[in-house]
Amino acid sequence: MSAHVRIIGAGLAGSEAAWQCARRGVQVELFEMRPVRSTPAHQTADFAELVCSNSLKSDSENTAPWLLKEEMKRAGSLLLQIARECAVPAGHALAVDRVTFAAKVTETISQEPLITVRREEVTSVEESGSQITVIATGPLTSEALAGEIGRLSSETSAAEADSSNEPDTAALEALRHPKSNNPQESESSGPHLYFYDSISPIVEADSIDMSHVYLAARYDKGSADYINCPMTREDYDRFYDALLAAQSVEEREWEKLNYFESCLPIEEIARRGRDTLRFGPMKPVGLKDPRTGRMPYAVVQLRQENLRADSYNLVGFQNHLKFGEQARVLRLIPGLENARFLRYGQIHRNTYINGPALLRETLQMKAHPRVLFAGQICGVEGYVESIATGLMAGAHAAGLALGGAPVPPPRASAFGSLTHYVTHADAKNFQPANITFDLLPALGKKIRDRKERHRLQCELALAQFDAWMELGAALTAGRA
């Protein structure tokens, strides 16, 4: 019998990692602290609970999210398969009924004979001996485990400094946690970075005034599944002024708000200029109103939240306003005058490690190669990216358990480009990233047409990814 793998965290990354180990015949202990201990963002004890949105991004061919999902499909991703089974209409994007999705993931993982589920909090990590551990605790890692990760991270930094006979000042500086006055925060959690992520509001479907809205997908891509709330200039100005005047949740004394640039609260976007929302979450481009034949001044899009179609998510409308203020301001949106809110926008703190200073491209720690990281805590942003790193970490962990040597995916692939960024970005200014074409290496020749350039990048990526798979690197225990 092979050595077993210990996986901490049954979110998107941890669940996928556990499945990848089991399908390779490796026994897994999967630890999940909920419901013994919950988090500020989760509402259930199910695995792979989606807390921010229900979208797994674009399914349009030859886009970067499509490329990553195509590689995941070819690598046998369980969670991607379940996501397609739980899909709800979302135009050209893949969106899921989040409750059904989490329930199916929980059921499938729990019924796998090679996976033993343990509902308890883990506070220590064995980094020596034969134990193999995947840490996939996500952005809401408990304070106790964060302190333990801090200890391991500090050892990585020290090991690098020793190996060069002089302090690696760049790595050491990058590992320092922003100064905090929170007395409840462990000093040993120093080697962490963090940012603040946001959750969008959800409204009841039957509280939307359908006479003020229209159905359409941007640029008519996919089916017309989004509810669009059009605004005139007067509507927009009224909403904008009310948003800027609305009262935010008070920042606690120990907090230093450090928002992720790709997921800013709407009030933060609005403060950057009067038209910034119209070029962001409220952009009307490609959303012509069929009733007028014209493009509105601004648009708020609502995306179906579940299979019953009884609730809708305000796309990109994450915010840090007090609940009463949210109700007042958001009801200024045409069609939402009498909206009933099932969930208000919220802010939660996301913790992640400094991947460039700590990790190899195989997601193993430099100083502790039998400890791997996956998901948002390793420095990726987004659901699809979290699942993808869970798949990689699970495959690499299984390879170690079976006596193999993990081999990173090719640089030209989406998998390889994502892990290359996480492990080679500037450690001093590291911030989590989504999969984009900017992460992929440039083609050897210049191609002006963007669509053709992206098509060729995807073609090259998949060819190299398939070759890597055929050689059996990492995903088949490293036996080339």
CSV table of N, CA and C in Angstrom, one decimal, residues 28-164:
chain,number,residue,atom,x,y,z
A,28,VAL,N,-6.2,9.0,1.1
A,28,VAL,CA,-6.3,10.4,1.5
A,28,VAL,C,-7.0,10.6,2.8
A,29,GLU,N,-6.4,11.4,3.6
A,29,GLU,CA,-7.2,12.0,4.8
A,29,GLU,C,-7.5,13.4,4.5
A,30,LEU,N,-8.8,13.7,4.4
A,30,LEU,CA,-9.2,15.0,4.0
A,30,LEU,C,-9.8,15.7,5.2
A,31,PHE,N,-9.2,16.8,5.7
A,31,PHE,CA,-9.6,17.5,6.9
A,31,PHE,C,-10.4,18.8,6.5
A,32,GLU,N,-11.5,18.9,7.1
A,32,GLU,CA,-12.4,20.1,6.9
A,32,GLU,C,-12.9,20.6,8.3
A,33,MET,N,-12.6,21.8,8.7
A,33,MET,CA,-12.9,22.3,10.1
A,33,MET,C,-14.4,22.6,10.2
A,34,ARG,N,-15.1,22.9,9.1
A,34,ARG,CA,-16.5,23.2,9.2
A,34,ARG,C,-17.3,21.9,9.3
A,35,PRO,N,-18.3,21.7,10.1
A,35,PRO,CA,-19.0,22.8,10.9
A,35,PRO,C,-18.4,22.9,12.3
A,36,VAL,N,-17.4,22.2,12.7
A,36,VAL,CA,-16.8,22.4,14.0
A,36,VAL,C,-16.4,23.8,14.3
A,37,ARG,N,-15.9,24.4,13.2
A,37,ARG,CA,-15.5,25.8,13.3
A,37,ARG,C,-15.8,26.5,11.9
A,38,SER,N,-16.6,27.5,11.9
A,38,SER,CA,-17.0,28.1,10.6
A,38,SER,C,-16.1,29.3,10.3
A,39,THR,N,-16.4,30.0,9.2
A,39,THR,CA,-15.7,31.2,8.8
A,39,THR,C,-16.6,32.4,8.6
A,40,PRO,N,-16.1,33.6,8.5
A,40,PRO,CA,-17.0,34.7,8.3
A,40,PRO,C,-17.8,34.7,7.0
A,41,ALA,N,-17.4,33.9,6.0
A,41,ALA,CA,-18.0,33.9,4.7
A,41,ALA,C,-18.9,32.7,4.4
A,42,HIS,N,-18.5,31.5,4.9
A,42,HIS,CA,-19.3,30.3,4.6
A,42,HIS,C,-20.6,30.2,5.4
A,43,GLN,N,-21.5,29.6,4.7
A,43,GLN,CA,-22.9,29.4,5.3
A,43,GLN,C,-23.2,28.0,5.6
A,44,THR,N,-22.5,27.1,5.0
A,44,THR,CA,-22.8,25.6,5.1
A,44,THR,C,-21.5,24.9,5.5
A,45,ALA,N,-21.7,23.6,5.7
A,45,ALA,CA,-20.5,22.7,6.0
A,45,ALA,C,-20.2,21.9,4.8
A,46,ASP,N,-20.8,22.2,3.6
A,46,ASP,CA,-20.5,21.4,2.4
A,46,ASP,C,-19.1,21.7,1.9
A,47,PHE,N,-18.6,20.8,1.2
A,47,PHE,CA,-17.3,21.0,0.5
A,47,PHE,C,-17.5,21.9,-0.7
A,48,ALA,N,-16.4,22.6,-1.1
A,48,ALA,CA,-16.4,23.4,-2.3
A,48,ALA,C,-17.6,24.4,-2.4
A,49,GLU,N,-17.9,25.0,-1.2
A,49,GLU,CA,-18.9,26.0,-1.2
A,49,GLU,C,-18.4,27.3,-1.8
A,50,LEU,N,-19.2,27.8,-2.8
A,50,LEU,CA,-18.8,29.1,-3.5
A,50,LEU,C,-19.4,30.2,-2.7
A,51,VAL,N,-18.6,31.2,-2.3
A,51,VAL,CA,-19.0,32.2,-1.4
A,51,VAL,C,-19.2,33.6,-2.0
A,52,CYS,N,-18.4,33.9,-3.1
A,52,CYS,CA,-18.5,35.2,-3.7
A,52,CYS,C,-19.4,35.3,-4.9
A,53,SER,N,-19.3,34.4,-5.8
A,53,SER,CA,-20.1,34.4,-7.0
A,53,SER,C,-20.5,33.0,-7.4
A,54,ASN,N,-21.2,32.8,-8.5
A,54,ASN,CA,-21.5,31.5,-8.9
A,54,ASN,C,-21.0,31.2,-10.3
A,55,SER,N,-20.1,32.1,-10.8
A,55,SER,CA,-19.6,32.0,-12.2
A,55,SER,C,-18.2,31.4,-12.2
A,56,LEU,N,-18.0,30.5,-13.1
A,56,LEU,CA,-16.7,29.9,-13.4
A,56,LEU,C,-16.2,30.5,-14.7
A,57,LYS,N,-16.5,31.7,-15.0
A,57,LYS,CA,-15.9,32.4,-16.1
A,57,LYS,C,-16.3,31.9,-17.5
A,58,SER,N,-15.7,32.6,-18.5
A,58,SER,CA,-16.1,32.4,-19.9
A,58,SER,C,-15.9,31.0,-20.4
A,59,ASP,N,-16.9,30.6,-21.2
A,59,ASP,CA,-16.8,29.3,-22.0
A,59,ASP,C,-16.5,29.6,-23.4
A,60,SER,N,-16.3,30.8,-23.8
A,60,SER,CA,-16.1,31.1,-25.2
A,60,SER,C,-14.7,30.6,-25.7
A,61,GLU,N,-14.7,29.9,-26.8
A,61,GLU,CA,-13.5,29.2,-27.3
A,61,GLU,C,-12.4,30.2,-27.5
A,62,ASN,N,-11.2,29.8,-27.1
A,62,ASN,CA,-9.9,30.5,-27.3
A,62,ASN,C,-9.8,31.8,-26.4
A,63,THR,N,-10.5,31.7,-25.3
A,63,THR,CA,-10.3,32.7,-24.2
A,63,THR,C,-9.4,32.0,-23.2
A,64,ALA,N,-8.8,32.8,-22.3
A,64,ALA,CA,-7.9,32.3,-21.3
A,64,ALA,C,-8.6,31.4,-20.3
A,65,PRO,N,-9.8,31.8,-19.8
A,65,PRO,CA,-10.5,30.9,-18.9
A,65,PRO,C,-10.9,29.6,-19.6
A,66,TRP,N,-11.3,29.7,-20.9
A,66,TRP,CA,-11.7,28.5,-21.7
A,66,TRP,C,-10.5,27.5,-21.8
A,67,LEU,N,-9.3,28.1,-22.0
A,67,LEU,CA,-8.1,27.3,-22.2
A,67,LEU,C,-7.8,26.5,-20.9
A,68,LEU,N,-7.9,27.2,-19.8
A,68,LEU,CA,-7.6,26.6,-18.5
A,68,LEU,C,-8.6,25.4,-18.2
A,69,LYS,N,-9.9,25.7,-18.5
A,69,LYS,CA,-10.9,24.6,-18.3
A,69,LYS,C,-10.7,23.5,-19.3
A,70,GLU,N,-10.3,23.8,-20.5
A,70,GLU,CA,-10.0,22.7,-21.5
A,70,GLU,C,-8.9,21.8,-21.0
A,71,GLU,N,-7.8,22.4,-20.4
A,71,GLU,CA,-6.8,21.6,-19.9
A,71,GLU,C,-7.2,20.8,-18.7
A,72,MET,N,-8.1,21.4,-17.8
A,72,MET,CA,-8.6,20.7,-16.7
A,72,MET,C,-9.5,19.5,-17.1
A,73,LYS,N,-10.3,19.7,-18.2
A,73,LYS,CA,-11.1,18.6,-18.7
A,73,LYS,C,-10.2,17.5,-19.1
A,74,ARG,N,-9.2,17.8,-19.9
A,74,ARG,CA,-8.3,16.7,-20.4
A,74,ARG,C,-7.5,16.0,-19.3
A,75,ALA,N,-7.3,16.7,-18.1
A,75,ALA,CA,-6.6,16.2,-17.0
A,75,ALA,C,-7.6,15.4,-16.0
A,76,GLY,N,-8.9,15.4,-16.4
A,76,GLY,CA,-9.8,14.7,-15.6
A,76,GLY,C,-10.3,15.4,-14.3
A,77,SER,N,-10.6,16.7,-14.4
A,77,SER,CA,-11.1,17.4,-13.2
A,77,SER,C,-12.5,17.0,-12.8
A,78,LEU,N,-12.6,16.5,-11.6
A,78,LEU,CA,-13.9,16.2,-11.0
A,78,LEU,C,-14.8,17.4,-10.9
A,79,LEU,N,-14.3,18.4,-10.3
A,79,LEU,CA,-15.1,19.6,-10.0
A,79,LEU,C,-15.6,20.3,-11.2
A,80,LEU,N,-14.8,20.3,-12.3
A,80,LEU,CA,-15.3,20.9,-13.6
A,80,LEU,C,-16.5,20.1,-14.1
A,81,GLN,N,-16.3,18.7,-14.0
A,81,GLN,CA,-17.4,17.9,-14.5
A,81,GLN,C,-18.7,18.1,-13.7
A,82,ILE,N,-18.6,18.2,-12.4
A,82,ILE,CA,-19.8,18.5,-11.6
A,82,ILE,C,-20.4,19.9,-11.8
A,83,ALA,N,-19.5,20.8,-12.1
A,83,ALA,CA,-20.0,22.2,-12.4
A,83,ALA,C,-20.8,22.2,-13.7
A,84,ARG,N,-20.4,21.4,-14.7
A,84,ARG,CA,-21.2,21.3,-15.9
A,84,ARG,C,-22.6,20.7,-15.6
A,85,GLU,N,-22.6,19.7,-14.7
A,85,GLU,CA,-23.8,19.0,-14.4
A,85,GLU,C,-24.8,20.0,-13.6
A,86,CYS,N,-24.2,21.0,-12.9
A,86,CYS,CA,-25.0,21.9,-12.1
A,86,CYS,C,-25.2,23.3,-12.7
A,87,ALA,N,-24.9,23.4,-14.0
A,87,ALA,CA,-24.8,24.7,-14.7
A,87,ALA,C,-26.2,25.3,-14.8
A,88,VAL,N,-26.2,26.7,-14.7
A,88,VAL,CA,-27.4,27.5,-14.8
A,88,VAL,C,-27.2,28.4,-16.0
A,89,PRO,N,-28.2,28.9,-16.7
A,89,PRO,CA,-28.0,29.8,-17.8
A,89,PRO,C,-27.2,31.0,-17.5
A,90,ALA,N,-26.1,31.3,-18.3
A,90,ALA,CA,-25.3,32.5,-18.0
A,90,ALA,C,-24.6,33.0,-19.3
A,91,GLY,N,-25.4,32.9,-20.4
A,91,GLY,CA,-24.8,33.4,-21.6
A,91,GLY,C,-23.6,32.5,-22.0
A,92,HIS,N,-22.5,33.2,-22.3
A,92,HIS,CA,-21.3,32.5,-22.7
A,92,HIS,C,-20.4,32.0,-21.6
A,93,ALA,N,-20.9,32.2,-20.3
A,93,ALA,CA,-20.1,31.8,-19.2
A,93,ALA,C,-20.6,30.5,-18.6
A,94,LEU,N,-19.8,29.9,-17.8
A,94,LEU,CA,-20.2,28.7,-17.0
A,94,LEU,C,-20.5,29.2,-15.6
A,95,ALA,N,-21.8,29.1,-15.2
A,95,ALA,CA,-22.2,29.5,-13.9
A,95,ALA,C,-23.0,28.3,-13.3
A,96,VAL,N,-23.0,28.1,-12.0
A,96,VAL,CA,-23.6,26.9,-11.4
A,96,VAL,C,-24.6,27.3,-10.3
A,97,ASP,N,-25.5,26.4,-10.0
A,97,ASP,CA,-26.3,26.5,-8.8
A,97,ASP,C,-25.4,26.1,-7.7
A,98,ARG,N,-25.0,27.1,-6.9
A,98,ARG,CA,-23.9,26.9,-5.9
A,98,ARG,C,-24.3,25.8,-4.8
A,99,VAL,N,-25.6,25.8,-4.5
A,99,VAL,CA,-26.0,24.8,-3.4
A,99,VAL,C,-25.9,23.4,-4.0
A,100,THR,N,-26.5,23.2,-5.2
A,100,THR,CA,-26.4,21.9,-5.8
A,100,THR,C,-25.0,21.4,-6.0
A,101,PHE,N,-24.2,22.4,-6.5
A,101,PHE,CA,-22.8,22.1,-6.8
A,101,PHE,C,-22.0,21.6,-5.6
A,102,ALA,N,-22.1,22.3,-4.5
A,102,ALA,CA,-21.4,21.9,-3.3
A,102,ALA,C,-21.9,20.6,-2.7
A,103,ALA,N,-23.2,20.4,-2.8
A,103,ALA,CA,-23.8,19.1,-2.3
A,103,ALA,C,-23.3,17.9,-3.1
A,104,LYS,N,-23.2,18.1,-4.4
A,104,LYS,CA,-22.7,17.0,-5.2
A,104,LYS,C,-21.3,16.7,-5.0
A,105,VAL,N,-20.5,17.8,-4.8
A,105,VAL,CA,-19.0,17.6,-4.6
A,105,VAL,C,-18.9,16.8,-3.2
A,106,THR,N,-19.6,17.3,-2.2
A,106,THR,CA,-19.6,16.6,-0.9
A,106,THR,C,-19.9,15.2,-1.0
A,107,GLU,N,-21.0,14.9,-1.7
A,107,GLU,CA,-21.5,13.5,-1.8
A,107,GLU,C,-20.5,12.6,-2.5
A,108,THR,N,-19.9,13.1,-3.6
A,108,THR,CA,-19.0,12.3,-4.4
A,108,THR,C,-17.7,12.1,-3.6
A,109,ILE,N,-17.2,13.1,-3.0
A,109,ILE,CA,-15.9,12.9,-2.2
A,109,ILE,C,-16.1,12.0,-1.0
A,110,SER,N,-17.2,12.2,-0.3
A,110,SER,CA,-17.5,11.4,0.9
A,110,SER,C,-17.7,9.9,0.6
A,111,GLN,N,-18.2,9.6,-0.6
A,111,GLN,CA,-18.4,8.2,-1.0
A,111,GLN,C,-17.2,7.5,-1.6
A,112,GLU,N,-16.1,8.2,-1.8
A,112,GLU,CA,-14.9,7.6,-2.4
A,112,GLU,C,-14.2,6.8,-1.3
A,113,PRO,N,-14.0,5.4,-1.5
A,113,PRO,CA,-13.5,4.6,-0.5
A,113,PRO,C,-12.0,5.0,0.0
A,114,LEU,N,-11.3,5.6,-1.0
A,114,LEU,CA,-9.9,5.9,-0.6
A,114,LEU,C,-9.8,7.2,0.1
A,115,ILE,N,-10.9,7.9,0.3
A,115,ILE,CA,-10.8,9.2,1.0
A,115,ILE,C,-11.5,9.1,2.3
A,116,THR,N,-10.8,9.4,3.4
A,116,THR,CA,-11.4,9.5,4.7
A,116,THR,C,-11.5,10.9,5.1
A,117,VAL,N,-12.8,11.3,5.4
A,117,VAL,CA,-13.1,12.7,5.7
A,117,VAL,C,-13.0,12.9,7.3
A,118,ARG,N,-12.3,13.9,7.7
A,118,ARG,CA,-12.2,14.2,9.1
A,118,ARG,C,-12.7,15.6,9.4
A,119,ARG,N,-13.7,15.8,10.1
A,119,ARG,CA,-14.3,17.1,10.4
A,119,ARG,C,-13.6,17.6,11.7
A,120,GLU,N,-12.5,18.2,11.5
A,120,GLU,CA,-11.7,18.8,12.6
A,120,GLU,C,-10.8,19.8,12.1
A,121,GLU,N,-10.4,20.7,13.0
A,121,GLU,CA,-9.4,21.8,12.6
A,121,GLU,C,-8.0,21.2,12.8
A,122,VAL,N,-7.2,21.5,11.8
A,122,VAL,CA,-5.8,21.1,11.9
A,122,VAL,C,-5.0,22.4,12.3
A,123,THR,N,-4.1,22.2,13.3
A,123,THR,CA,-3.3,23.3,13.7
A,123,THR,C,-1.8,23.1,13.6
A,124,SER,N,-1.4,21.9,13.2
A,124,SER,CA,0.0,21.7,13.0
A,124,SER,C,0.3,20.9,11.7
A,125,VAL,N,1.4,21.0,11.1
A,125,VAL,CA,1.8,20.4,9.9
A,125,VAL,C,3.1,19.7,10.1
A,126,GLU,N,3.1,18.4,9.7
A,126,GLU,CA,4.4,17.6,9.8
A,126,GLU,C,5.1,17.8,8.5
A,127,GLU,N,6.3,18.4,8.6
A,127,GLU,CA,7.1,18.7,7.4
A,127,GLU,C,8.3,17.8,7.2
A,128,SER,N,8.5,16.9,8.1
A,128,SER,CA,9.6,16.0,8.0
A,128,SER,C,9.1,14.5,7.9
A,129,GLY,N,9.9,13.6,7.7
A,129,GLY,CA,9.5,12.2,7.6
A,129,GLY,C,8.8,11.9,6.3
A,130,SER,N,7.9,10.9,6.3
A,130,SER,CA,7.3,10.4,5.1
A,130,SER,C,5.9,11.1,4.8
A,131,GLN,N,5.4,11.9,5.7
A,131,GLN,CA,4.1,12.5,5.6
A,131,GLN,C,4.1,13.5,4.4
A,132,ILE,N,3.1,13.3,3.5
A,132,ILE,CA,2.9,14.3,2.4
A,132,ILE,C,1.6,15.1,2.7
A,133,THR,N,1.7,16.4,2.7
A,133,THR,CA,0.6,17.2,3.1
A,133,THR,C,0.3,18.3,2.0
A,134,VAL,N,-1.0,18.4,1.7
A,134,VAL,CA,-1.4,19.5,0.8
A,134,VAL,C,-2.2,20.5,1.6
A,135,ILE,N,-1.8,21.7,1.7
A,135,ILE,CA,-2.5,22.8,2.4
A,135,ILE,C,-3.4,23.5,1.4
A,136,ALA,N,-4.7,23.4,1.6
A,136,ALA,CA,-5.6,24.0,0.6
A,136,ALA,C,-6.8,24.7,1.5
A,137,THR,N,-6.4,25.4,2.5
A,137,THR,CA,-7.3,26.0,3.4
A,137,THR,C,-8.0,27.3,2.9
A,138,GLY,N,-7.6,27.7,1.8
A,138,GLY,CA,-8.2,28.9,1.2
A,138,GLY,C,-7.9,30.2,1.8
A,139,PRO,N,-8.6,31.2,1.4
A,139,PRO,CA,-8.3,32.6,1.9
A,139,PRO,C,-8.7,32.9,3.4
A,140,LEU,N,-9.5,31.9,3.9
A,140,LEU,CA,-10.0,32.2,5.3
A,140,LEU,C,-9.4,31.1,6.3
A,141,THR,N,-8.1,30.9,6.1
A,141,THR,CA,-7.4,30.0,6.9
A,141,THR,C,-7.5,30.4,8.4
A,142,SER,N,-7.6,29.4,9.3
A,142,SER,CA,-7.8,29.8,10.7
A,142,SER,C,-6.5,30.4,11.3
A,143,GLU,N,-6.6,31.1,12.3
A,143,GLU,CA,-5.4,31.8,12.9
A,143,GLU,C,-4.4,30.8,13.3
A,144,ALA,N,-4.8,29.7,14.0
A,144,ALA,CA,-3.9,28.7,14.5
A,144,ALA,C,-3.0,28.1,13.3
A,145,LEU,N,-3.7,27.7,12.2
A,145,LEU,CA,-3.0,27.1,11.1
A,145,LEU,C,-2.2,28.2,10.4
A,146,ALA,N,-2.7,29.4,10.3
A,146,ALA,CA,-1.9,30.5,9.7
A,146,ALA,C,-0.6,30.7,10.5
A,147,GLY,N,-0.6,30.5,11.8
A,147,GLY,CA,0.6,30.6,12.5
A,147,GLY,C,1.6,29.5,12.2
A,148,GLU,N,1.1,28.3,12.0
A,148,GLU,CA,1.9,27.1,11.6
A,148,GLU,C,2.5,27.3,10.3
A,149,ILE,N,1.7,27.9,9.3
A,149,ILE,CA,2.2,28.1,8.0
A,149,ILE,C,3.3,29.2,8.1
A,150,GLY,N,3.1,30.1,8.9
A,150,GLY,CA,4.1,31.2,9.2
A,150,GLY,C,5.4,30.6,9.6
A,151,ARG,N,5.4,29.6,10.5
A,151,ARG,CA,6.6,28.9,10.9
A,151,ARG,C,7.3,28.2,9.8
A,152,LEU,N,6.5,27.5,9.0
A,152,LEU,CA,7.1,26.8,7.8
A,152,LEU,C,7.7,27.8,6.8
A,153,SER,N,7.0,28.9,6.6
A,153,SER,CA,7.4,29.9,5.7
A,153,SER,C,8.7,30.6,6.1
A,154,SER,N,8.8,30.8,7.4
A,154,SER,CA,10.0,31.4,7.9
A,154,SER,C,11.2,30.5,7.7
A,155,GLU,N,11.0,29.2,7.9
A,155,GLU,CA,12.1,28.2,7.7
A,155,GLU,C,12.5,28.2,6.2
A,156,THR,N,11.6,28.4,5.3
A,156,THR,CA,11.9,28.4,3.9
A,156,THR,C,12.8,29.6,3.6
A,157,SER,N,12.5,30.8,4.2
A,157,SER,CA,13.3,32.0,4.0
A,157,SER,C,14.7,31.8,4.6
A,158,ALA,N,14.7,31.2,5.8
A,158,ALA,CA,16.0,31.0,6.4
A,158,ALA,C,16.9,30.0,5.6
A,159,ALA,N,16.2,29.0,5.1
A,159,ALA,CA,17.0,28.0,4.3
A,159,ALA,C,17.6,28.6,3.1
A,160,GLU,N,16.8,29.5,2.4
A,160,GLU,CA,17.4,30.1,1.2
A,160,GLU,C,18.5,31.1,1.6
A,161,ALA,N,18.4,31.7,2.7
A,161,ALA,CA,19.5,32.6,3.1
A,161,ALA,C,20.7,31.8,3.5
A,162,ASP,N,20.6,30.7,4.1
A,162,ASP,CA,21.7,29.9,4.5
A,162,ASP,C,22.4,29.3,3.2
A,163,SER,N,21.6,28.9,2.2
A,163,SER,CA,22.2,28.3,1.0
A,163,SER,C,23.0,29.3,0.2
A,164,SER,N,22.7,30.6,0.4
A,164,SER,CA,23.5,31.6,-0.4
A,164,SER,C,24.6,32.3,0.4
